[in-house]
PDB file of C-alpha atoms and ligand atoms in Angstrom:
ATOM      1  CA  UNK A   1     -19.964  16.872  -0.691  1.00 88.00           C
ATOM      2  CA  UNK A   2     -17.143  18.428  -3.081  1.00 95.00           C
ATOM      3  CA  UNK A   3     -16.834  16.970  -6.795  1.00 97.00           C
ATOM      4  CA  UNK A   4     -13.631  15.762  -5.852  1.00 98.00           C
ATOM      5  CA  UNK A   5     -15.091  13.777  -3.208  1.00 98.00           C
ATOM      6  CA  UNK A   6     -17.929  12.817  -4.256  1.00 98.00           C
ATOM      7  CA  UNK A   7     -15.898  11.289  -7.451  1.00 98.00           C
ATOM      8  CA  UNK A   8     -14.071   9.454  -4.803  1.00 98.00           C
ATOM      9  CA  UNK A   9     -16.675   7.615  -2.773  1.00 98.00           C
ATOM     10  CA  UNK A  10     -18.091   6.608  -6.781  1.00 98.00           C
ATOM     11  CA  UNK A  11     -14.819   4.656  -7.303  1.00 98.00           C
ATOM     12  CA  UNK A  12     -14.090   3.516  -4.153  1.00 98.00           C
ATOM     13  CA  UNK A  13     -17.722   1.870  -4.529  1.00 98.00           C
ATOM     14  CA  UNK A  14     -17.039   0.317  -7.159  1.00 98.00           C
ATOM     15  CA  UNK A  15     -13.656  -1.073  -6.304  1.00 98.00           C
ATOM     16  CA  UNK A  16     -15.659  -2.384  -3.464  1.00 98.00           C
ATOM     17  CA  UNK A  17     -18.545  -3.852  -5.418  1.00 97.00           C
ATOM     18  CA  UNK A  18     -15.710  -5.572  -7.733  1.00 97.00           C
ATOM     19  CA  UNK A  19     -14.025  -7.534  -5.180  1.00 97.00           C
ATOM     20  CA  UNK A  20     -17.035  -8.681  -3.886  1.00 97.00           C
ATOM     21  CA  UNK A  21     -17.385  -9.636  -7.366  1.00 96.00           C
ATOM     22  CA  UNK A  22     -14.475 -11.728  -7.879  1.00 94.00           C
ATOM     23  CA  UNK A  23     -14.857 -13.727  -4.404  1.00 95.00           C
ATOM     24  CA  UNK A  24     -12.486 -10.973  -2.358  1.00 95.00           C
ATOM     25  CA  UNK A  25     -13.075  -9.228   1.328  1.00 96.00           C
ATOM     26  CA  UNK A  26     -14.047  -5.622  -0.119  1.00 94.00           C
ATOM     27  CA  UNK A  27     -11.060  -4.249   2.511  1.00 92.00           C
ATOM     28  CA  UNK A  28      -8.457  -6.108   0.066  1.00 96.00           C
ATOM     29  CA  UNK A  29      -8.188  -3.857  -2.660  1.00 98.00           C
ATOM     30  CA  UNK A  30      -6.946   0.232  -1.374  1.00 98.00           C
ATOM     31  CA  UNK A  31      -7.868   3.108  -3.478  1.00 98.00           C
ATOM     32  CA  UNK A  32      -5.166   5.153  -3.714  1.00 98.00           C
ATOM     33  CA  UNK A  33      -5.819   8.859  -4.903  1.00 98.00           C
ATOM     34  CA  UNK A  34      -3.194  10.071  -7.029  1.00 98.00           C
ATOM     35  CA  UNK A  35      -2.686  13.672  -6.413  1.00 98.00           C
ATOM     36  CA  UNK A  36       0.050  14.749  -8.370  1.00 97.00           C
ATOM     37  CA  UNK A  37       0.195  18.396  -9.711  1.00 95.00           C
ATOM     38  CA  UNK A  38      -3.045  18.670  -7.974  1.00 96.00           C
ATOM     39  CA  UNK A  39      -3.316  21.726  -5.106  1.00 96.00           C
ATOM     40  CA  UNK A  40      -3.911  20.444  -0.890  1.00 97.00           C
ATOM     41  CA  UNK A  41      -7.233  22.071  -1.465  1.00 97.00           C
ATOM     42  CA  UNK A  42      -8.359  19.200  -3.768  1.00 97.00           C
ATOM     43  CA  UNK A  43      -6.359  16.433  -1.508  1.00 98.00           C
ATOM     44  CA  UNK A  44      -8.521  18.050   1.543  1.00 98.00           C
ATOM     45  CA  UNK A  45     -12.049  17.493  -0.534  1.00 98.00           C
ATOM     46  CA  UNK A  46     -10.711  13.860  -1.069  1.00 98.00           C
ATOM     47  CA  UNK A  47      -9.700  13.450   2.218  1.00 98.00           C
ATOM     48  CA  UNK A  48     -13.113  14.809   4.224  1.00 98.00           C
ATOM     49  CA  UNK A  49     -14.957  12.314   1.823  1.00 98.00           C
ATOM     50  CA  UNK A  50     -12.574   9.424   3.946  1.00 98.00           C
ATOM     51  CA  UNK A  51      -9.657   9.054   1.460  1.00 98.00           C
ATOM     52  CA  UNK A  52      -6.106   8.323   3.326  1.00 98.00           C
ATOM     53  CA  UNK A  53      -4.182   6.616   0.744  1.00 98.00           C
ATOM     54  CA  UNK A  54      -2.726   9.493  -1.408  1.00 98.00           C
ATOM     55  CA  UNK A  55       0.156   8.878  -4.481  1.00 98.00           C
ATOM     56  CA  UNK A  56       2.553  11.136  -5.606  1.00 98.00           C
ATOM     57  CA  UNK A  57       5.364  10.797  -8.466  1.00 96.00           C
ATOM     58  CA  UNK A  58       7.743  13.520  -8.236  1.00 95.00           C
ATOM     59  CA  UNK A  59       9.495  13.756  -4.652  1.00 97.00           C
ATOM     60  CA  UNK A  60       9.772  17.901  -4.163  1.00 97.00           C
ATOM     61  CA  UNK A  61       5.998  17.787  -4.901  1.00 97.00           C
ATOM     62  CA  UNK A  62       5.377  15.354  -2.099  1.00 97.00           C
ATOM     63  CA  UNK A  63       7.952  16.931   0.373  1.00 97.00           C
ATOM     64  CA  UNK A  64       6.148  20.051   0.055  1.00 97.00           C
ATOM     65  CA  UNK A  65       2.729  18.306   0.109  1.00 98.00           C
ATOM     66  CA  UNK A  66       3.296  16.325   3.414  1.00 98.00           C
ATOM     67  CA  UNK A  67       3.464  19.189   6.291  1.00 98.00           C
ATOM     68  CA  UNK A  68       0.425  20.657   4.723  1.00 98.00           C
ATOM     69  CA  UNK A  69      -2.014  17.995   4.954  1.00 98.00           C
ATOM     70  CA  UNK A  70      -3.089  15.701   8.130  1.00 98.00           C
ATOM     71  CA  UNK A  71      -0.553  13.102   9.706  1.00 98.00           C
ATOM     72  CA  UNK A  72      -2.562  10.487   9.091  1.00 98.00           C
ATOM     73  CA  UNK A  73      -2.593  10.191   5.651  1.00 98.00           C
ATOM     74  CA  UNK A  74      -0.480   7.059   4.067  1.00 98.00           C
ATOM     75  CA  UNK A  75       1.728   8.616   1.736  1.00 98.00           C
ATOM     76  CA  UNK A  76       2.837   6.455  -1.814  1.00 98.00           C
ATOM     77  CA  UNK A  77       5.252   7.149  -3.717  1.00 98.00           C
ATOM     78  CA  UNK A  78       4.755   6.181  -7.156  1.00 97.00           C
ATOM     79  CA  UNK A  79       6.720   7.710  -9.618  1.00 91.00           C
ATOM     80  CA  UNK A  80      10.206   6.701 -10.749  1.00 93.00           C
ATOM     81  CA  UNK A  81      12.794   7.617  -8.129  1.00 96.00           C
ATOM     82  CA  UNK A  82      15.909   8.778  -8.849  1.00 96.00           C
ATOM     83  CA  UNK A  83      18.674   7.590  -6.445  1.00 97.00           C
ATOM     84  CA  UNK A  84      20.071  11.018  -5.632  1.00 97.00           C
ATOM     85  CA  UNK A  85      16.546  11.835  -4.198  1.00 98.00           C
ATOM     86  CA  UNK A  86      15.703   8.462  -2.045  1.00 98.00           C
ATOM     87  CA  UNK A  87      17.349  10.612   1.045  1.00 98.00           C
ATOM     88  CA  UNK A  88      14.516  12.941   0.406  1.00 97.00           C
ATOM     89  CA  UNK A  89      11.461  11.142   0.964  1.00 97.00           C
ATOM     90  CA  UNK A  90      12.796   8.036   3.166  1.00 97.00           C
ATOM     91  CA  UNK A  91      10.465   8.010   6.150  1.00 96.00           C
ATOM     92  CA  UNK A  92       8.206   9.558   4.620  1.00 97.00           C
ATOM     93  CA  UNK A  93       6.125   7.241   3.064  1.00 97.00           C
ATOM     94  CA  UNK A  94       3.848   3.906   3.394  1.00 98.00           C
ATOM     95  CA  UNK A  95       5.578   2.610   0.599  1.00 98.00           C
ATOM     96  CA  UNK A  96       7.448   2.796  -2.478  1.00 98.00           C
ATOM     97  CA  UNK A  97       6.022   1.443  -5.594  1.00 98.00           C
ATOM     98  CA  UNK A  98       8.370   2.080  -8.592  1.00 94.00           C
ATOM     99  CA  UNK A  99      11.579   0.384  -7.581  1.00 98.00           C
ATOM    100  CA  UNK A 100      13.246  -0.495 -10.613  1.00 97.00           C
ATOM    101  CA  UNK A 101      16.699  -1.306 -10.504  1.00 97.00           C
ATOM    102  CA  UNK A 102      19.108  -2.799  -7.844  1.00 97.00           C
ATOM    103  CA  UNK A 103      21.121   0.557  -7.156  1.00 98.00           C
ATOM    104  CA  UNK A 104      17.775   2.155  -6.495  1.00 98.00           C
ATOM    105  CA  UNK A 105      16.610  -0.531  -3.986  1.00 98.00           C
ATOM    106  CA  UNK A 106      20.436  -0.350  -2.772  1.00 98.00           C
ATOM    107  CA  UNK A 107      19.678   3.109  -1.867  1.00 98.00           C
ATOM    108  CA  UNK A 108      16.737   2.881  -0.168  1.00 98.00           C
ATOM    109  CA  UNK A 109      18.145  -0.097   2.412  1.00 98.00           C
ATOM    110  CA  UNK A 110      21.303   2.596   2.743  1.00 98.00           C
ATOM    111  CA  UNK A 111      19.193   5.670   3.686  1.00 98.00           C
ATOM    112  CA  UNK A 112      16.706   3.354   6.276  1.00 98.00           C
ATOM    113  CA  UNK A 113      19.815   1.666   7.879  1.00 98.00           C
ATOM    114  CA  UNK A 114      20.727   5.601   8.409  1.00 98.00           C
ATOM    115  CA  UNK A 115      17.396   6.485   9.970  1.00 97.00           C
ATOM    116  CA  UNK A 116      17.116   3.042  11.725  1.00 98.00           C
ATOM    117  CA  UNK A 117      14.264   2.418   9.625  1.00 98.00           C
ATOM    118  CA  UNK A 118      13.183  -0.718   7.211  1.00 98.00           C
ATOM    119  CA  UNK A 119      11.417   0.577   3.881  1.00 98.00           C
ATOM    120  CA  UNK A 120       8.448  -1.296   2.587  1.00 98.00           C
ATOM    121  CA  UNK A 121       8.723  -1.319  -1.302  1.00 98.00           C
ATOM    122  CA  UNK A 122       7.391  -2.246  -4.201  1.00 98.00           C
ATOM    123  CA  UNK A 123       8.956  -3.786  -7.129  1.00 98.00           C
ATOM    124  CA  UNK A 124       8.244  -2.313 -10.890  1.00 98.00           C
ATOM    125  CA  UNK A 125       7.451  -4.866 -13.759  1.00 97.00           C
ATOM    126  CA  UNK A 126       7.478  -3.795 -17.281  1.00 96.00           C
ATOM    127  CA  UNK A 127       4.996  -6.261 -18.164  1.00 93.00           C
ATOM    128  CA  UNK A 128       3.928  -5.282 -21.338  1.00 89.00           C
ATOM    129  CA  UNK A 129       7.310  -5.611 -22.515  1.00 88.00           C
ATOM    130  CA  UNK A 130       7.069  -1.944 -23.771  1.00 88.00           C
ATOM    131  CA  UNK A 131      10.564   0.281 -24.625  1.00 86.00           C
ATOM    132  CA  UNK A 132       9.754   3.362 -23.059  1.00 84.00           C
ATOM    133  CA  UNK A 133       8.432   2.097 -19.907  1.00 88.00           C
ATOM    134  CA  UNK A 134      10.847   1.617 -16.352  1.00 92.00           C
ATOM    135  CA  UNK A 135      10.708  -1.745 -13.963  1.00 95.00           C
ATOM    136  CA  UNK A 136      12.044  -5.659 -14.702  1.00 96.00           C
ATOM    137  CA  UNK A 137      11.452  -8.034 -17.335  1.00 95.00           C
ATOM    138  CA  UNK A 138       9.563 -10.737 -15.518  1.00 95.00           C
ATOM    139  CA  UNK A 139      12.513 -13.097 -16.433  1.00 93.00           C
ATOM    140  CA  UNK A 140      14.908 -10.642 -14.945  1.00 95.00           C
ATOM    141  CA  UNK A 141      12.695  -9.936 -12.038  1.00 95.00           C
ATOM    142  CA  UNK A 142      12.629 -13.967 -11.171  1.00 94.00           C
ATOM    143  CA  UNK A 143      16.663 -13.613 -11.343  1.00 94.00           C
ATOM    144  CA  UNK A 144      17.148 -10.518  -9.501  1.00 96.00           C
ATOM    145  CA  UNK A 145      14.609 -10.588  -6.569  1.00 97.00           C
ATOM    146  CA  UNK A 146      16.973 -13.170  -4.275  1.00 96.00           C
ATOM    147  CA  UNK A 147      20.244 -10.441  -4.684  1.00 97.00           C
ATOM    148  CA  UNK A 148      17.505  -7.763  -3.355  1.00 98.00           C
ATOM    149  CA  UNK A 149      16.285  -9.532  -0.452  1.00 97.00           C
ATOM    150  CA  UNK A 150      19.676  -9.610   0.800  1.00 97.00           C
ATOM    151  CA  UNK A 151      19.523  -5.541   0.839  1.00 98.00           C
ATOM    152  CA  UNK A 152      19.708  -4.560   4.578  1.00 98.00           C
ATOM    153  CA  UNK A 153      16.930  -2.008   5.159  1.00 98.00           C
ATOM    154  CA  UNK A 154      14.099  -2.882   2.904  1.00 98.00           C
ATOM    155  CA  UNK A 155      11.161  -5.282   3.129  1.00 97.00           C
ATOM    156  CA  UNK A 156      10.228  -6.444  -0.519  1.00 98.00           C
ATOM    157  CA  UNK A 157       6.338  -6.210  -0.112  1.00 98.00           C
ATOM    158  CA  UNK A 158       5.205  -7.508  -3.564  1.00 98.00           C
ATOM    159  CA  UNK A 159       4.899  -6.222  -7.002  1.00 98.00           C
ATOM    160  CA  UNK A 160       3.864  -2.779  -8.964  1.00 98.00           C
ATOM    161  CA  UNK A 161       3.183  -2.188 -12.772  1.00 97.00           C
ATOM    162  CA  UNK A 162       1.920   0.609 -15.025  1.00 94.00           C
ATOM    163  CA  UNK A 163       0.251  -1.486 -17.886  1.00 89.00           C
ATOM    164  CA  UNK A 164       0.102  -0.241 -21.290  1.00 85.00           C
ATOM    165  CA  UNK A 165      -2.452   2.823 -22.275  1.00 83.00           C
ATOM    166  CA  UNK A 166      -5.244   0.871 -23.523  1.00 79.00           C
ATOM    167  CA  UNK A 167      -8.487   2.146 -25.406  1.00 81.00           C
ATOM    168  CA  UNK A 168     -10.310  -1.145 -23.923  1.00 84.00           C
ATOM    169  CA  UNK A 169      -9.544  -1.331 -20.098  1.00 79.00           C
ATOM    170  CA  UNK A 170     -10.378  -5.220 -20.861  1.00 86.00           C
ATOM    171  CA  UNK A 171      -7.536  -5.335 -23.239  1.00 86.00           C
ATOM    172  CA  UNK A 172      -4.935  -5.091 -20.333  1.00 91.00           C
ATOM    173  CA  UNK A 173      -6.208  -7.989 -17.853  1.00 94.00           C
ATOM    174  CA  UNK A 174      -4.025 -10.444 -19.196  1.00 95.00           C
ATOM    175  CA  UNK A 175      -1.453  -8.555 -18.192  1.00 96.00           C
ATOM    176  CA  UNK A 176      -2.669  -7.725 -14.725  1.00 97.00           C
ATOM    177  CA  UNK A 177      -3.518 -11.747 -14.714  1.00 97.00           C
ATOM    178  CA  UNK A 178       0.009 -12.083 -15.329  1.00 97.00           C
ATOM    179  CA  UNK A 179       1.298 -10.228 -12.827  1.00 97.00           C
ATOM    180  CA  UNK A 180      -0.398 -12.075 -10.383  1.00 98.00           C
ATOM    181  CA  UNK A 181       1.137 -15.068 -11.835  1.00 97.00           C
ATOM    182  CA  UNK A 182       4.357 -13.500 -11.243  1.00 97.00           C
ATOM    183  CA  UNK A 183       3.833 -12.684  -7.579  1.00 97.00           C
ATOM    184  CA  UNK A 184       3.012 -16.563  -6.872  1.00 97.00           C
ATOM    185  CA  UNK A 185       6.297 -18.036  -8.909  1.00 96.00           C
ATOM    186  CA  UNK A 186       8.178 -15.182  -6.915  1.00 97.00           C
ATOM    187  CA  UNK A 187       6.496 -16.514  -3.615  1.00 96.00           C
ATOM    188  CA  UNK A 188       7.045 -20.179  -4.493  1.00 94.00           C
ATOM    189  CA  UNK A 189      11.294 -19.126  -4.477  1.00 92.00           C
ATOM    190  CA  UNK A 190      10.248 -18.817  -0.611  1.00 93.00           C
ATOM    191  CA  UNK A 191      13.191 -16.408  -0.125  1.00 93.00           C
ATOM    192  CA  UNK A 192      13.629 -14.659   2.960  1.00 93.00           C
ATOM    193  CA  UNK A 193      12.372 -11.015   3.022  1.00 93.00           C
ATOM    194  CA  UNK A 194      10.274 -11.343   0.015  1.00 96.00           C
ATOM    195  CA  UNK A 195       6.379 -11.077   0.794  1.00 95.00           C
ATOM    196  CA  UNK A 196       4.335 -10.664  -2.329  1.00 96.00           C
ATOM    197  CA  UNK A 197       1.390  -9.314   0.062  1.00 96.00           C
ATOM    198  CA  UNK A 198       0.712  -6.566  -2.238  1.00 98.00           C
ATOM    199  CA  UNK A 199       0.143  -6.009  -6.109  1.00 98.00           C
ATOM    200  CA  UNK A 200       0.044  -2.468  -7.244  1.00 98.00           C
ATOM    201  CA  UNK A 201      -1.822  -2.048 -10.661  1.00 98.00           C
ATOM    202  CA  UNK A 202      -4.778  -0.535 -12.368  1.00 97.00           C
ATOM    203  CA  UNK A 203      -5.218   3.463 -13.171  1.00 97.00           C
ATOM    204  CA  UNK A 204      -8.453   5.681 -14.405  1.00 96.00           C
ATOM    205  CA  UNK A 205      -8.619   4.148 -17.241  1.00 94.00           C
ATOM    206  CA  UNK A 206      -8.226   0.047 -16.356  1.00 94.00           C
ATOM    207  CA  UNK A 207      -8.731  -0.130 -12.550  1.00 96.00           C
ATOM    208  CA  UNK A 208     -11.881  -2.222 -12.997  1.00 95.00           C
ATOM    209  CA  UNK A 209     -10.003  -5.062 -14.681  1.00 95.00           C
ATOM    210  CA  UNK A 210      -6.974  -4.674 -12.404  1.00 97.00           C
ATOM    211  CA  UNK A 211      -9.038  -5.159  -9.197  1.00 97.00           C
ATOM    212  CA  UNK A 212     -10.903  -8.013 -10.870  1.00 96.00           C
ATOM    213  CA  UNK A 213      -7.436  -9.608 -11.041  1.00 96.00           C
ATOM    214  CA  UNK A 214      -6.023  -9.474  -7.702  1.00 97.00           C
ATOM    215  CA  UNK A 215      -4.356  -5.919  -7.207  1.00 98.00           C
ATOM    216  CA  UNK A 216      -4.093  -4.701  -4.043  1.00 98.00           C
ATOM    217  CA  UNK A 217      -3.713  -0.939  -4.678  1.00 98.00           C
ATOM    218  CA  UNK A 218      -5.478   0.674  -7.853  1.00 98.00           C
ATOM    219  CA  UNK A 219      -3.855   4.091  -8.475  1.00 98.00           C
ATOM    220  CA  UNK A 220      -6.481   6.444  -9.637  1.00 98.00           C
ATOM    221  CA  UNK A 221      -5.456   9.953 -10.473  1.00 98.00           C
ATOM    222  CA  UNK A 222      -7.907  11.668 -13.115  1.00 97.00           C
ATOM    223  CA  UNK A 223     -11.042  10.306 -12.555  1.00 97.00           C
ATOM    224  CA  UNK A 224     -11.309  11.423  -8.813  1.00 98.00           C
ATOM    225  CA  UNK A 225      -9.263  15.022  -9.295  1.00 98.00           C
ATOM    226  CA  UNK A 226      -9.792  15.536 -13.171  1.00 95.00           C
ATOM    227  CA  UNK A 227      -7.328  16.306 -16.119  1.00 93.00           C
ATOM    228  CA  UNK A 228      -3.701  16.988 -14.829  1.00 91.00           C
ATOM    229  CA  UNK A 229      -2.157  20.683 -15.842  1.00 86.00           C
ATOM    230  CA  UNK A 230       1.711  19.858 -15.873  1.00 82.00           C
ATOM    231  CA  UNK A 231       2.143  23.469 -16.148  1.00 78.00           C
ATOM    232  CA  UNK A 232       1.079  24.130 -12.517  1.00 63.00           C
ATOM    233  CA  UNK A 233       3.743  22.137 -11.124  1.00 63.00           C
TER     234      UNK A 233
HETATM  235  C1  PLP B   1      -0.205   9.473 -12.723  1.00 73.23           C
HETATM  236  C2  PLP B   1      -0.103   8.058 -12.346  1.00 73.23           C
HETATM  237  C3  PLP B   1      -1.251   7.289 -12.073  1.00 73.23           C
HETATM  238  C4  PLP B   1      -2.677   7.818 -12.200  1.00 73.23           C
HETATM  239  O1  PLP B   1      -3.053   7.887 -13.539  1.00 73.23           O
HETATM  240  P1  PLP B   1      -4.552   8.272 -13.964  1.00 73.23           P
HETATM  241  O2  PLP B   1      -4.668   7.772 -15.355  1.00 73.23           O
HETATM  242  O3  PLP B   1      -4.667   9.752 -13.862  1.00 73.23           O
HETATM  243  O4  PLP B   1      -5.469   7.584 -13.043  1.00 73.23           O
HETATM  244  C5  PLP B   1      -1.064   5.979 -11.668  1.00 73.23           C
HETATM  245  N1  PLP B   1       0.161   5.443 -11.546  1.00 73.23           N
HETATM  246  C6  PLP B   1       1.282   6.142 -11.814  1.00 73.23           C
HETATM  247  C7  PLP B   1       2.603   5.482 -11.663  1.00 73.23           C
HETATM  248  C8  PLP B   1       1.187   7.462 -12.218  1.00 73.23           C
HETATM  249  O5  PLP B   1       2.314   8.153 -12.473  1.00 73.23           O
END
């Protein structure tokens, strides 16, 4: 078994072990590698060790990623998405975590209507209320979710944050308990087109905490490849 792989399987145990922990079906909770800047040899390793949930953040990474690697793996896009590139990777992928405005959700109903496609997404919450981060106040969210439903093309599958960089990975489950708390007010609006299925949240360093709390996709990055080099990409 690679290192890369073998890293893998350790997590995904563990995200396992933790739902079984907190009362949940150990199937409820998808580890999803996050690849970015890393090379297809590395994505392979992950993959032979069973991995088919890979993330990506930057859209000519993943269009070049995609041909190379098998046809069964469940691409997510993760990063944020800049309108002008939505015609880019519609199609493409399982689903779209980081939608963060209107316009961009606008875009992504416009391009699937094109390809006679609906898009799952995901919507972003800044829920640590923090300046430099992308995605909806939760008040805003509550406000805006009902104009977004109406968007032709799109299926709103639930809810995606990045929490705030925490030495204590404990430090951020209120905020993952939060969003969860979110995702059932949203639900309780019973509007059409919204499903709240899914809750994207928890990374290397707070995954155990996020999966304690309900998410249904961790996105774990440098503990299964290792410390990202930028300047590769
Ligand atoms: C890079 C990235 C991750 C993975 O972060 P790690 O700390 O390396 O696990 C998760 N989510 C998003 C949105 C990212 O951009």
């Amino acid at each position: 078994m690679s290192i890369t792989g073998d890293n893998y399987l350790k997590i995904l145990d563990n995200v396992h072990r933790l739902c079984r922990e907190s009362g949940r079906d150990e199937n409820e909770c998808t580890l999803v590698a996050v690849s970015k800047t890393k090379p297809v040899d590395l994505i392979k390793d992950a993959y032979d060790a069973g991995c088919r949930d890979f993330g990506e953040n930057y859209v000519q990474e993943l269009v070049d990623k995609i041909p190379k690697l098998p046809g069964d793996i469940r691409w997510h896009m993760i990063g944020h998405l800049q309108t002008n590139k939505v015609k880019y990777i519609v199609g493409k992928t399982y689903l779209i975590h980081g939608v963060d405005s209107v316009k961009l959700a606008g875009e992504i109903g416009k391009q699937s209507v094109k390809n006679g496609i609906v898009s799952d997404i995901l919507l972003e919450v800044n829920i640590g209320n923090e300046e430099s981060k992308f995605g909806f106040k939760p008040d805003e969210l509550l406000r805006v979710v009902p104009e977004i439903a109406q968007i032709e093309g799109i299926r709103i599958k639930g809810l995606m944050t990045s929490a705030p960089i925490c030495e204590d990975p404990e430090e951020n489950r209120v905020f993952f308990r939060n969003m969860k708390q979110l995702s059932i007010d949203i639900k309780k609006q019973k509007t059409d087109n919204v499903y709240m299925d899914f809750l994207s949240m928890g990374m290397s360093g707070d995954y155990e905490s996020a999966v304690g709390e309900g998410a249904s996709f961790v996105r774990v990055g440098t503990a299964i490849f290792g410390e990202r080099d930028y300047s590769l990409r």
